[in-house]
Amino acid sequence: MADKPLNCVIVGSGPAGYTAAIYAARANMAPVLYTGQEPGGQLMITTDVENYPGYPDGIMGPQMMEDFKKQAERFGTDVRYEMITATDLSGEVKVLTTESGQKIEAYTVIISTGASARWLGLESEQRLMNKGVSACAVCDGFFFRGQEVIIVGAGDTAAEEASYLAKLCPKVHMLVRRDEMRASKIMQKRVMETENIQIHWNTETVEVLGEEEVTGAKVRNRVTGEESEIAANGFFVAIGHTPNTGIFKGQLDMEDSGYLITKPDSTKTNIEGVFASGDAQDHVYRQAVTAAGTGCMAALDAERYLTAKELI
Ligand code: NDP
């Protein structure tokens, strides 16, 4: 165990974590960042990112995260390729346990563990990932403009993404597994009133079709058992996300769905010195740029906390 606790430990290495690291490092907080199991986060499974400001020609997701990391390291962030598997956040000195069993002490903790998209779990879905299969219409919809697409899901995200896709694509097939949608009434109404969205009720996906890229999907009607095929170039999955916050259960306030609750207009959690940023606390916007924004906020909040407590 280190003699003096660290000023700041950042857990997670997506846009939120690295942005927090850049700000914390430049504020002389000597941050240590634990990357977690998926260094770089969700952008590592994206191809082109075209909506992040500052990249007029777009950039590949993995390259972007490499750049974020380099920028964080340039100012002295200590990036460690390990998971944090347990935490005790109760005292002024927080204790984090790494997967190798090491105990790390810190005055502040910035949580940016992100969320993982849920998938249907089909082999064909995995095989055609980034070859037409996507979990983010806002990120990837543009690549399918002028083409037919399928979207699976019936919550607010699926409804919102179907509406978004309908502005780009001549036809959007929405696969809803029950005979009703979970989305809010207003979102349902919007979807139902959009001419080029066709809702397929009681419909589940049997297989995503295509060899090198998506050509459609084989679907089954859950009432009649009848199987059919829908031709499409894009296959979007919008069946929810799971925030990676399991290790904080019982310590940090979170919604039933696991999203961390922060105080209004800040990144403060219910525990002093613990801040939450990025998708671990945001189920509404979930964009790289909004995650980066809250990562910045978390570092500023952590710095103010350390200064107020005269810990740095
Ligand atoms: P939800 O959990 O609300 O919805 C998930 C949807 O996916 C459900 O309709 C569910 O079907 C369906 N689903 C789950 N598993 C499968 C499967 N294996 N096959 C087919 N369909 C499946 O997730 P969302 O991401 O939509 O929303 C998360 C939260 O964020 C919600 O609270 C939502 O209200 C909020 N949100 C708010 C927005 C806004 O206010 N603008 C925008 C986006 C999200 P079933 O209904 O049958 O269980």
mmCIF file of C-alpha atoms and ligand atoms in Angstrom:
data_model
loop_
_atom_site.group_PDB
_atom_site.id
_atom_site.type_symbol
_atom_site.label_atom_id
_atom_site.label_comp_id
_atom_site.label_asym_id
_atom_site.label_seq_id
_atom_site.Cartn_x
_atom_site.Cartn_y
_atom_site.Cartn_z
ATOM 1 C CA MET A 1 0.000 0.000 0.000
ATOM 2 C CA ALA A 2 1.339 3.455 -0.902
ATOM 3 C CA ASP A 3 2.432 5.670 2.027
ATOM 4 C CA LYS A 4 0.309 8.635 1.058
ATOM 5 C CA PRO A 5 -3.039 8.091 -0.621
ATOM 6 C CA LEU A 6 -3.233 9.076 -4.274
ATOM 7 C CA ASN A 7 -4.998 12.333 -5.056
ATOM 8 C CA CYS A 8 -7.196 10.867 -7.710
ATOM 9 C CA VAL A 9 -7.980 7.460 -9.145
ATOM 10 C CA ILE A 10 -10.022 7.270 -12.332
ATOM 11 C CA VAL A 11 -11.816 4.023 -13.060
ATOM 12 C CA GLY A 12 -12.517 3.481 -16.753
ATOM 13 C CA SER A 13 -10.905 4.449 -20.033
ATOM 14 C CA GLY A 14 -13.568 5.726 -22.394
ATOM 15 C CA PRO A 15 -13.942 9.392 -23.378
ATOM 16 C CA ALA A 16 -15.109 10.285 -19.848
ATOM 17 C CA GLY A 17 -12.169 8.619 -18.086
ATOM 18 C CA TYR A 18 -9.468 9.974 -20.363
ATOM 19 C CA THR A 19 -10.928 13.479 -20.363
ATOM 20 C CA ALA A 20 -11.039 13.410 -16.565
ATOM 21 C CA ALA A 21 -7.396 12.275 -16.668
ATOM 22 C CA ILE A 22 -6.331 15.107 -18.984
ATOM 23 C CA TYR A 23 -7.885 17.720 -16.712
ATOM 24 C CA ALA A 24 -6.724 16.093 -13.481
ATOM 25 C CA ALA A 25 -3.159 15.688 -14.758
ATOM 26 C CA ARG A 26 -3.002 19.288 -15.895
ATOM 27 C CA ALA A 27 -4.221 20.344 -12.432
ATOM 28 C CA ASN A 28 -1.226 18.561 -10.871
ATOM 29 C CA MET A 29 -3.376 15.857 -9.327
ATOM 30 C CA ALA A 30 -1.106 13.065 -10.647
ATOM 31 C CA PRO A 31 -4.067 10.850 -11.551
ATOM 32 C CA VAL A 32 -3.865 7.092 -11.853
ATOM 33 C CA LEU A 33 -6.290 5.621 -14.401
ATOM 34 C CA TYR A 34 -7.380 1.991 -14.370
ATOM 35 C CA THR A 35 -8.495 1.027 -17.856
ATOM 36 C CA GLY A 36 -10.772 -1.853 -16.912
ATOM 37 C CA GLN A 37 -11.494 -4.892 -19.009
ATOM 38 C CA GLU A 38 -12.169 -3.056 -22.268
ATOM 39 C CA PRO A 39 -9.498 -0.355 -22.611
ATOM 40 C CA GLY A 40 -10.973 2.479 -24.663
ATOM 41 C CA GLY A 41 -14.570 1.495 -23.933
ATOM 42 C CA GLN A 42 -17.428 1.323 -26.408
ATOM 43 C CA LEU A 43 -15.634 3.343 -29.111
ATOM 44 C CA MET A 44 -13.272 0.418 -29.586
ATOM 45 C CA ILE A 45 -16.105 -1.468 -31.279
ATOM 46 C CA THR A 46 -17.038 1.422 -33.547
ATOM 47 C CA THR A 47 -15.515 2.117 -36.927
ATOM 48 C CA ASP A 48 -15.780 5.719 -38.127
ATOM 49 C CA VAL A 49 -16.683 8.427 -35.655
ATOM 50 C CA GLU A 50 -18.006 11.357 -37.646
ATOM 51 C CA ASN A 51 -19.903 13.306 -35.005
ATOM 52 C CA TYR A 52 -17.078 14.191 -32.616
ATOM 53 C CA PRO A 53 -16.268 17.875 -33.110
ATOM 54 C CA GLY A 54 -12.757 18.629 -34.282
ATOM 55 C CA TYR A 55 -12.441 15.759 -36.753
ATOM 56 C CA PRO A 56 -13.784 17.149 -40.038
ATOM 57 C CA ASP A 57 -12.849 13.964 -41.893
ATOM 58 C CA GLY A 58 -14.004 11.603 -39.141
ATOM 59 C CA ILE A 59 -11.762 9.241 -37.226
ATOM 60 C CA MET A 60 -11.749 5.539 -36.418
ATOM 61 C CA GLY A 61 -13.028 4.839 -32.884
ATOM 62 C CA PRO A 62 -9.920 2.904 -31.751
ATOM 63 C CA GLN A 63 -7.604 5.617 -33.143
ATOM 64 C CA MET A 64 -9.566 8.272 -31.318
ATOM 65 C CA MET A 65 -9.191 6.436 -28.036
ATOM 66 C CA GLU A 66 -5.461 5.971 -28.634
ATOM 67 C CA ASP A 67 -5.237 9.752 -29.099
ATOM 68 C CA PHE A 68 -7.222 10.368 -25.896
ATOM 69 C CA LYS A 69 -4.824 8.073 -24.025
ATOM 70 C CA LYS A 70 -1.714 9.744 -25.462
ATOM 71 C CA GLN A 71 -3.040 13.146 -24.484
ATOM 72 C CA ALA A 72 -3.740 11.953 -20.933
ATOM 73 C CA GLU A 73 -0.262 10.402 -20.665
ATOM 74 C CA ARG A 74 1.430 13.482 -22.068
ATOM 75 C CA PHE A 75 0.475 15.353 -18.908
ATOM 76 C CA GLY A 76 1.566 12.543 -16.625
ATOM 77 C CA THR A 77 -1.456 10.265 -16.167
ATOM 78 C CA ASP A 78 -0.373 6.860 -14.914
ATOM 79 C CA VAL A 79 -2.430 4.458 -17.080
ATOM 80 C CA ARG A 80 -2.699 0.962 -15.637
ATOM 81 C CA TYR A 81 -4.166 -1.924 -17.620
ATOM 82 C CA GLU A 82 -6.058 -3.532 -14.807
ATOM 83 C CA MET A 83 -9.572 -3.939 -13.493
ATOM 84 C CA ILE A 84 -10.806 -2.583 -10.205
ATOM 85 C CA THR A 85 -12.769 -5.427 -8.695
ATOM 86 C CA ALA A 86 -13.873 -4.012 -5.324
ATOM 87 C CA THR A 87 -14.100 -0.670 -3.557
ATOM 88 C CA ASP A 88 -14.550 0.668 -0.058
ATOM 89 C CA LEU A 89 -15.592 4.279 -0.522
ATOM 90 C CA SER A 90 -16.824 4.941 3.015
ATOM 91 C CA GLY A 91 -13.902 6.850 4.574
ATOM 92 C CA GLU A 92 -12.013 9.990 3.590
ATOM 93 C CA VAL A 93 -9.415 7.639 2.132
ATOM 94 C CA LYS A 94 -11.072 5.395 -0.440
ATOM 95 C CA VAL A 95 -9.693 1.900 -0.926
ATOM 96 C CA LEU A 96 -9.820 0.191 -4.314
ATOM 97 C CA THR A 97 -8.817 -3.391 -4.933
ATOM 98 C CA THR A 98 -7.308 -4.379 -8.269
ATOM 99 C CA GLU A 99 -7.827 -7.736 -9.947
ATOM 100 C CA SER A 100 -4.362 -8.793 -8.791
ATOM 101 C CA GLY A 101 -5.395 -8.095 -5.194
ATOM 102 C CA GLN A 102 -3.462 -4.853 -4.722
ATOM 103 C CA LYS A 103 -5.091 -2.257 -2.444
ATOM 104 C CA ILE A 104 -4.977 1.310 -3.763
ATOM 105 C CA GLU A 105 -5.749 4.278 -1.519
ATOM 106 C CA ALA A 106 -7.033 7.581 -2.885
ATOM 107 C CA TYR A 107 -8.682 10.777 -1.689
ATOM 108 C CA THR A 108 -10.883 11.070 -4.748
ATOM 109 C CA VAL A 109 -12.346 8.537 -7.143
ATOM 110 C CA ILE A 110 -13.769 9.374 -10.540
ATOM 111 C CA ILE A 111 -16.018 6.656 -11.871
ATOM 112 C CA SER A 112 -16.203 6.423 -15.642
ATOM 113 C CA THR A 113 -16.874 2.744 -16.072
ATOM 114 C CA GLY A 114 -19.372 3.279 -18.897
ATOM 115 C CA ALA A 115 -22.171 1.051 -20.019
ATOM 116 C CA SER A 116 -22.299 -1.918 -22.331
ATOM 117 C CA ALA A 117 -24.867 -2.274 -25.086
ATOM 118 C CA ARG A 118 -27.061 -5.341 -24.773
ATOM 119 C CA TRP A 119 -27.026 -7.686 -27.712
ATOM 120 C CA LEU A 120 -29.440 -10.362 -28.887
ATOM 121 C CA GLY A 121 -26.779 -13.029 -28.493
ATOM 122 C CA LEU A 122 -26.918 -14.443 -32.018
ATOM 123 C CA GLU A 123 -23.781 -15.797 -33.685
ATOM 124 C CA SER A 124 -24.648 -13.915 -36.903
ATOM 125 C CA GLU A 125 -24.992 -10.675 -34.940
ATOM 126 C CA GLN A 126 -21.438 -11.022 -33.616
ATOM 127 C CA ARG A 127 -20.015 -12.067 -36.991
ATOM 128 C CA LEU A 128 -21.529 -9.059 -38.791
ATOM 129 C CA MET A 129 -20.629 -6.528 -36.093
ATOM 130 C CA ASN A 130 -19.487 -3.313 -37.812
ATOM 131 C CA LYS A 131 -20.420 -4.904 -41.146
ATOM 132 C CA GLY A 132 -23.959 -3.602 -40.892
ATOM 133 C CA VAL A 133 -24.709 -4.557 -37.294
ATOM 134 C CA SER A 134 -24.591 -1.633 -34.876
ATOM 135 C CA ALA A 135 -25.893 -0.663 -31.448
ATOM 136 C CA CYS A 136 -25.862 3.066 -32.146
ATOM 137 C CA ALA A 137 -28.049 4.649 -34.808
ATOM 138 C CA VAL A 138 -26.808 8.145 -34.036
ATOM 139 C CA CYS A 139 -23.207 6.980 -34.626
ATOM 140 C CA ASP A 140 -23.719 4.732 -37.627
ATOM 141 C CA GLY A 141 -27.073 5.639 -39.203
ATOM 142 C CA PHE A 142 -25.455 8.049 -41.642
ATOM 143 C CA PHE A 143 -23.593 5.176 -43.332
ATOM 144 C CA PHE A 144 -26.951 3.678 -44.328
ATOM 145 C CA ARG A 145 -28.606 6.757 -45.771
ATOM 146 C CA GLY A 146 -30.722 5.918 -48.784
ATOM 147 C CA GLN A 147 -30.857 2.239 -47.743
ATOM 148 C CA GLU A 148 -33.360 0.064 -45.884
ATOM 149 C CA VAL A 149 -32.579 -0.761 -42.273
ATOM 150 C CA ILE A 150 -33.898 -2.854 -39.407
ATOM 151 C CA ILE A 151 -34.010 -1.799 -35.772
ATOM 152 C CA VAL A 152 -34.747 -4.170 -32.896
ATOM 153 C CA GLY A 153 -36.295 -2.893 -29.674
ATOM 154 C CA ALA A 154 -39.376 -1.140 -28.363
ATOM 155 C CA GLY A 155 -38.145 1.217 -25.654
ATOM 156 C CA ASP A 156 -37.489 4.950 -25.852
ATOM 157 C CA THR A 157 -34.064 4.382 -27.358
ATOM 158 C CA ALA A 158 -35.391 2.187 -30.149
ATOM 159 C CA ALA A 159 -38.236 4.643 -30.813
ATOM 160 C CA GLU A 160 -35.882 7.607 -30.852
ATOM 161 C CA GLU A 161 -33.356 5.816 -33.064
ATOM 162 C CA ALA A 162 -36.079 4.593 -35.437
ATOM 163 C CA SER A 163 -37.233 8.214 -35.857
ATOM 164 C CA TYR A 164 -33.636 9.289 -36.424
ATOM 165 C CA LEU A 165 -33.086 6.565 -39.039
ATOM 166 C CA ALA A 166 -36.387 7.401 -40.762
ATOM 167 C CA LYS A 167 -34.924 10.793 -41.690
ATOM 168 C CA LEU A 168 -32.020 9.110 -43.474
ATOM 169 C CA CYS A 169 -33.477 5.900 -44.828
ATOM 170 C CA PRO A 170 -36.395 5.236 -47.190
ATOM 171 C CA LYS A 171 -37.664 2.399 -44.955
ATOM 172 C CA VAL A 172 -37.084 1.433 -41.339
ATOM 173 C CA HIS A 173 -38.316 -1.973 -40.161
ATOM 174 C CA MET A 174 -38.851 -1.944 -36.409
ATOM 175 C CA LEU A 175 -38.949 -5.370 -34.786
ATOM 176 C CA VAL A 176 -41.016 -5.399 -31.601
ATOM 177 C CA ARG A 177 -41.091 -8.682 -29.727
ATOM 178 C CA ARG A 178 -44.480 -8.160 -28.037
ATOM 179 C CA ASP A 179 -47.789 -6.690 -29.194
ATOM 180 C CA GLU A 180 -47.030 -3.413 -27.455
ATOM 181 C CA MET A 181 -44.122 -1.050 -27.008
ATOM 182 C CA ARG A 182 -42.415 -0.048 -23.795
ATOM 183 C CA ALA A 183 -41.537 3.420 -25.114
ATOM 184 C CA SER A 184 -43.331 6.495 -23.771
ATOM 185 C CA LYS A 185 -46.655 7.262 -25.427
ATOM 186 C CA ILE A 186 -45.359 10.334 -27.204
ATOM 187 C CA MET A 187 -42.444 8.413 -28.714
ATOM 188 C CA GLN A 188 -44.743 5.578 -29.773
ATOM 189 C CA LYS A 189 -47.070 8.049 -31.426
ATOM 190 C CA ARG A 190 -44.193 9.612 -33.326
ATOM 191 C CA VAL A 191 -43.010 6.228 -34.562
ATOM 192 C CA MET A 192 -46.489 5.114 -35.568
ATOM 193 C CA GLU A 193 -47.156 8.336 -37.420
ATOM 194 C CA THR A 194 -43.935 8.141 -39.395
ATOM 195 C CA GLU A 195 -44.850 6.743 -42.783
ATOM 196 C CA ASN A 196 -41.570 5.045 -43.574
ATOM 197 C CA ILE A 197 -41.337 3.161 -40.267
ATOM 198 C CA GLN A 198 -42.956 -0.257 -40.481
ATOM 199 C CA ILE A 199 -43.541 -1.909 -37.134
ATOM 200 C CA HIS A 200 -43.401 -5.694 -37.114
ATOM 201 C CA TRP A 201 -45.287 -6.709 -33.947
ATOM 202 C CA ASN A 202 -44.640 -9.958 -32.063
ATOM 203 C CA THR A 203 -41.495 -10.395 -34.087
ATOM 204 C CA GLU A 204 -38.158 -11.811 -33.020
ATOM 205 C CA THR A 205 -34.918 -12.171 -34.930
ATOM 206 C CA VAL A 206 -33.884 -15.688 -35.850
ATOM 207 C CA GLU A 207 -30.710 -14.703 -37.704
ATOM 208 C CA VAL A 208 -29.000 -11.668 -39.196
ATOM 209 C CA LEU A 209 -28.434 -12.483 -42.850
ATOM 210 C CA GLY A 210 -25.311 -11.790 -44.916
ATOM 211 C CA GLU A 211 -21.824 -13.134 -45.538
ATOM 212 C CA GLU A 212 -19.472 -10.136 -45.749
ATOM 213 C CA GLU A 213 -22.098 -7.571 -44.841
ATOM 214 C CA VAL A 214 -25.694 -7.440 -43.684
ATOM 215 C CA THR A 215 -28.295 -8.225 -46.340
ATOM 216 C CA GLY A 216 -31.303 -8.587 -44.046
ATOM 217 C CA ALA A 217 -32.743 -10.676 -41.269
ATOM 218 C CA LYS A 218 -34.714 -13.848 -40.861
ATOM 219 C CA VAL A 219 -37.531 -13.186 -38.414
ATOM 220 C CA ARG A 220 -40.225 -15.212 -36.693
ATOM 221 C CA ASN A 221 -43.708 -14.171 -35.677
ATOM 222 C CA ARG A 222 -44.011 -15.264 -32.062
ATOM 223 C CA VAL A 223 -47.778 -15.767 -32.303
ATOM 224 C CA THR A 224 -48.067 -17.712 -35.546
ATOM 225 C CA GLY A 225 -44.537 -19.172 -35.590
ATOM 226 C CA GLU A 226 -44.267 -18.118 -39.217
ATOM 227 C CA GLU A 227 -40.769 -17.272 -40.444
ATOM 228 C CA SER A 228 -39.924 -14.711 -43.115
ATOM 229 C CA GLU A 229 -37.046 -12.590 -44.381
ATOM 230 C CA ILE A 230 -36.651 -8.816 -44.457
ATOM 231 C CA ALA A 231 -34.066 -7.314 -46.797
ATOM 232 C CA ALA A 232 -31.942 -4.512 -45.302
ATOM 233 C CA ASN A 233 -28.368 -3.213 -45.240
ATOM 234 C CA GLY A 234 -28.247 -2.078 -41.638
ATOM 235 C CA PHE A 235 -29.271 -4.000 -38.510
ATOM 236 C CA PHE A 236 -29.532 -1.848 -35.400
ATOM 237 C CA VAL A 237 -29.932 -3.309 -31.945
ATOM 238 C CA ALA A 238 -31.520 -0.963 -29.396
ATOM 239 C CA ILE A 239 -32.564 -3.227 -26.561
ATOM 240 C CA GLY A 240 -30.953 -1.289 -23.746
ATOM 241 C CA HIS A 241 -27.611 -0.787 -22.073
ATOM 242 C CA THR A 242 -26.234 -2.088 -18.830
ATOM 243 C CA PRO A 243 -24.130 0.366 -16.837
ATOM 244 C CA ASN A 244 -20.938 -1.141 -15.468
ATOM 245 C CA THR A 245 -21.601 -0.189 -11.875
ATOM 246 C CA GLY A 246 -22.022 -3.550 -10.145
ATOM 247 C CA ILE A 247 -18.993 -3.071 -7.876
ATOM 248 C CA PHE A 248 -20.514 0.098 -6.392
ATOM 249 C CA LYS A 249 -23.824 -1.492 -5.405
ATOM 250 C CA GLY A 250 -24.712 -0.834 -1.790
ATOM 251 C CA GLN A 251 -22.267 2.092 -1.592
ATOM 252 C CA LEU A 252 -23.377 4.576 -4.220
ATOM 253 C CA ASP A 253 -26.915 5.681 -4.929
ATOM 254 C CA MET A 254 -28.072 4.279 -8.225
ATOM 255 C CA GLU A 255 -31.281 3.820 -10.132
ATOM 256 C CA ASP A 256 -32.885 0.383 -10.289
ATOM 257 C CA SER A 257 -31.302 0.024 -13.717
ATOM 258 C CA GLY A 258 -27.841 0.578 -12.198
ATOM 259 C CA TYR A 259 -27.154 4.098 -13.474
ATOM 260 C CA LEU A 260 -25.326 6.134 -10.820
ATOM 261 C CA ILE A 261 -27.187 9.130 -9.455
ATOM 262 C CA THR A 262 -25.310 12.430 -9.388
ATOM 263 C CA LYS A 263 -26.333 15.672 -7.717
ATOM 264 C CA PRO A 264 -27.861 18.252 -10.079
ATOM 265 C CA ASP A 265 -25.368 20.292 -12.105
ATOM 266 C CA SER A 266 -22.390 18.325 -10.824
ATOM 267 C CA THR A 267 -20.755 14.925 -10.927
ATOM 268 C CA LYS A 268 -20.982 14.442 -7.145
ATOM 269 C CA THR A 269 -22.354 11.140 -5.920
ATOM 270 C CA ASN A 270 -23.849 10.550 -2.470
ATOM 271 C CA ILE A 271 -20.323 9.962 -1.119
ATOM 272 C CA GLU A 272 -17.960 12.911 -0.691
ATOM 273 C CA GLY A 273 -14.876 12.606 -2.868
ATOM 274 C CA VAL A 274 -16.516 10.181 -5.299
ATOM 275 C CA PHE A 275 -17.580 11.536 -8.677
ATOM 276 C CA ALA A 276 -19.354 9.877 -11.576
ATOM 277 C CA SER A 277 -19.086 10.722 -15.254
ATOM 278 C CA GLY A 278 -19.950 9.325 -18.667
ATOM 279 C CA ASP A 279 -22.393 6.579 -19.480
ATOM 280 C CA ALA A 280 -22.198 5.060 -15.978
ATOM 281 C CA GLN A 281 -24.442 7.965 -14.928
ATOM 282 C CA ASP A 282 -26.113 8.991 -18.188
ATOM 283 C CA HIS A 283 -28.759 6.907 -19.905
ATOM 284 C CA VAL A 284 -30.141 9.765 -21.936
ATOM 285 C CA TYR A 285 -27.420 11.287 -24.143
ATOM 286 C CA ARG A 286 -24.708 8.570 -24.190
ATOM 287 C CA GLN A 287 -22.464 10.294 -26.732
ATOM 288 C CA ALA A 288 -18.657 10.377 -26.710
ATOM 289 C CA VAL A 289 -18.717 14.151 -26.578
ATOM 290 C CA THR A 290 -21.183 14.306 -23.662
ATOM 291 C CA ALA A 291 -19.175 11.642 -21.801
ATOM 292 C CA ALA A 292 -16.013 13.682 -22.344
ATOM 293 C CA GLY A 293 -17.837 16.755 -21.049
ATOM 294 C CA THR A 294 -18.837 15.082 -17.805
ATOM 295 C CA GLY A 295 -15.310 13.643 -17.455
ATOM 296 C CA CYS A 296 -14.027 17.213 -17.490
ATOM 297 C CA MET A 297 -16.652 18.201 -14.916
ATOM 298 C CA ALA A 298 -15.632 15.303 -12.653
ATOM 299 C CA ALA A 299 -11.967 16.333 -12.688
ATOM 300 C CA LEU A 300 -12.909 19.934 -11.851
ATOM 301 C CA ASP A 301 -15.219 18.753 -9.057
ATOM 302 C CA ALA A 302 -12.465 16.473 -7.690
ATOM 303 C CA GLU A 303 -9.904 19.270 -7.792
ATOM 304 C CA ARG A 304 -12.250 21.617 -5.918
ATOM 305 C CA TYR A 305 -12.915 18.929 -3.327
ATOM 306 C CA LEU A 306 -9.182 18.306 -2.767
ATOM 307 C CA THR A 307 -8.497 22.034 -2.520
ATOM 308 C CA ALA A 308 -11.375 22.650 -0.100
ATOM 309 C CA LYS A 309 -10.168 19.815 2.126
ATOM 310 C CA GLU A 310 -6.567 21.071 1.807
ATOM 311 C CA LEU A 311 -5.502 17.661 0.578
ATOM 312 C CA ILE A 312 -3.414 19.172 -2.238
HETATM 313 P P1 NDP B 1 -35.479 -0.215 -22.191
HETATM 314 O O1 NDP B 1 -34.982 -1.197 -21.202
HETATM 315 O O2 NDP B 1 -36.464 0.808 -21.771
HETATM 316 O O3 NDP B 1 -36.136 -0.992 -23.422
HETATM 317 C C1 NDP B 1 -35.525 -2.081 -23.992
HETATM 318 C C2 NDP B 1 -36.442 -2.601 -25.086
HETATM 319 O O4 NDP B 1 -35.763 -3.651 -25.745
HETATM 320 C C3 NDP B 1 -37.764 -3.150 -24.561
HETATM 321 O O5 NDP B 1 -38.811 -2.753 -25.381
HETATM 322 C C4 NDP B 1 -37.545 -4.655 -24.614
HETATM 323 O O6 NDP B 1 -38.715 -5.376 -24.946
HETATM 324 C C5 NDP B 1 -36.621 -4.786 -25.804
HETATM 325 N N1 NDP B 1 -35.802 -5.998 -25.705
HETATM 326 C C6 NDP B 1 -35.037 -6.395 -24.682
HETATM 327 N N2 NDP B 1 -34.422 -7.551 -24.964
HETATM 328 C C7 NDP B 1 -34.841 -7.900 -26.202
HETATM 329 C C8 NDP B 1 -34.582 -8.987 -27.061
HETATM 330 N N3 NDP B 1 -33.738 -9.962 -26.687
HETATM 331 N N4 NDP B 1 -35.174 -9.020 -28.259
HETATM 332 C C9 NDP B 1 -36.015 -8.033 -28.651
HETATM 333 N N5 NDP B 1 -36.307 -6.972 -27.891
HETATM 334 C C10 NDP B 1 -35.726 -6.903 -26.676
HETATM 335 O O7 NDP B 1 -34.137 0.454 -22.817
HETATM 336 P P2 NDP B 1 -33.944 1.849 -23.554
HETATM 337 O O8 NDP B 1 -32.510 1.878 -23.963
HETATM 338 O O9 NDP B 1 -34.937 2.030 -24.624
HETATM 339 O O10 NDP B 1 -34.181 2.939 -22.444
HETATM 340 C C11 NDP B 1 -33.427 2.934 -21.224
HETATM 341 C C12 NDP B 1 -33.911 4.068 -20.332
HETATM 342 O O11 NDP B 1 -33.547 5.321 -20.902
HETATM 343 C C13 NDP B 1 -35.434 4.096 -20.190
HETATM 344 O O12 NDP B 1 -35.749 4.525 -18.894
HETATM 345 C C14 NDP B 1 -35.859 5.127 -21.200
HETATM 346 O O13 NDP B 1 -37.089 5.722 -20.880
HETATM 347 C C15 NDP B 1 -34.694 6.123 -21.114
HETATM 348 N N6 NDP B 1 -34.544 6.875 -22.363
HETATM 349 C C16 NDP B 1 -35.127 8.096 -22.443
HETATM 350 C C17 NDP B 1 -35.040 8.833 -23.595
HETATM 351 C C18 NDP B 1 -35.694 10.155 -23.622
HETATM 352 O O14 NDP B 1 -36.358 10.512 -22.684
HETATM 353 N N7 NDP B 1 -35.520 10.909 -24.685
HETATM 354 C C19 NDP B 1 -34.309 8.367 -24.782
HETATM 355 C C20 NDP B 1 -33.743 7.051 -24.592
HETATM 356 C C21 NDP B 1 -33.871 6.350 -23.425
HETATM 357 P P3 NDP B 1 -39.900 -5.593 -23.878
HETATM 358 O O15 NDP B 1 -40.639 -4.276 -23.844
HETATM 359 O O16 NDP B 1 -40.693 -6.695 -24.493
HETATM 360 O O17 NDP B 1 -39.251 -5.952 -22.586
#
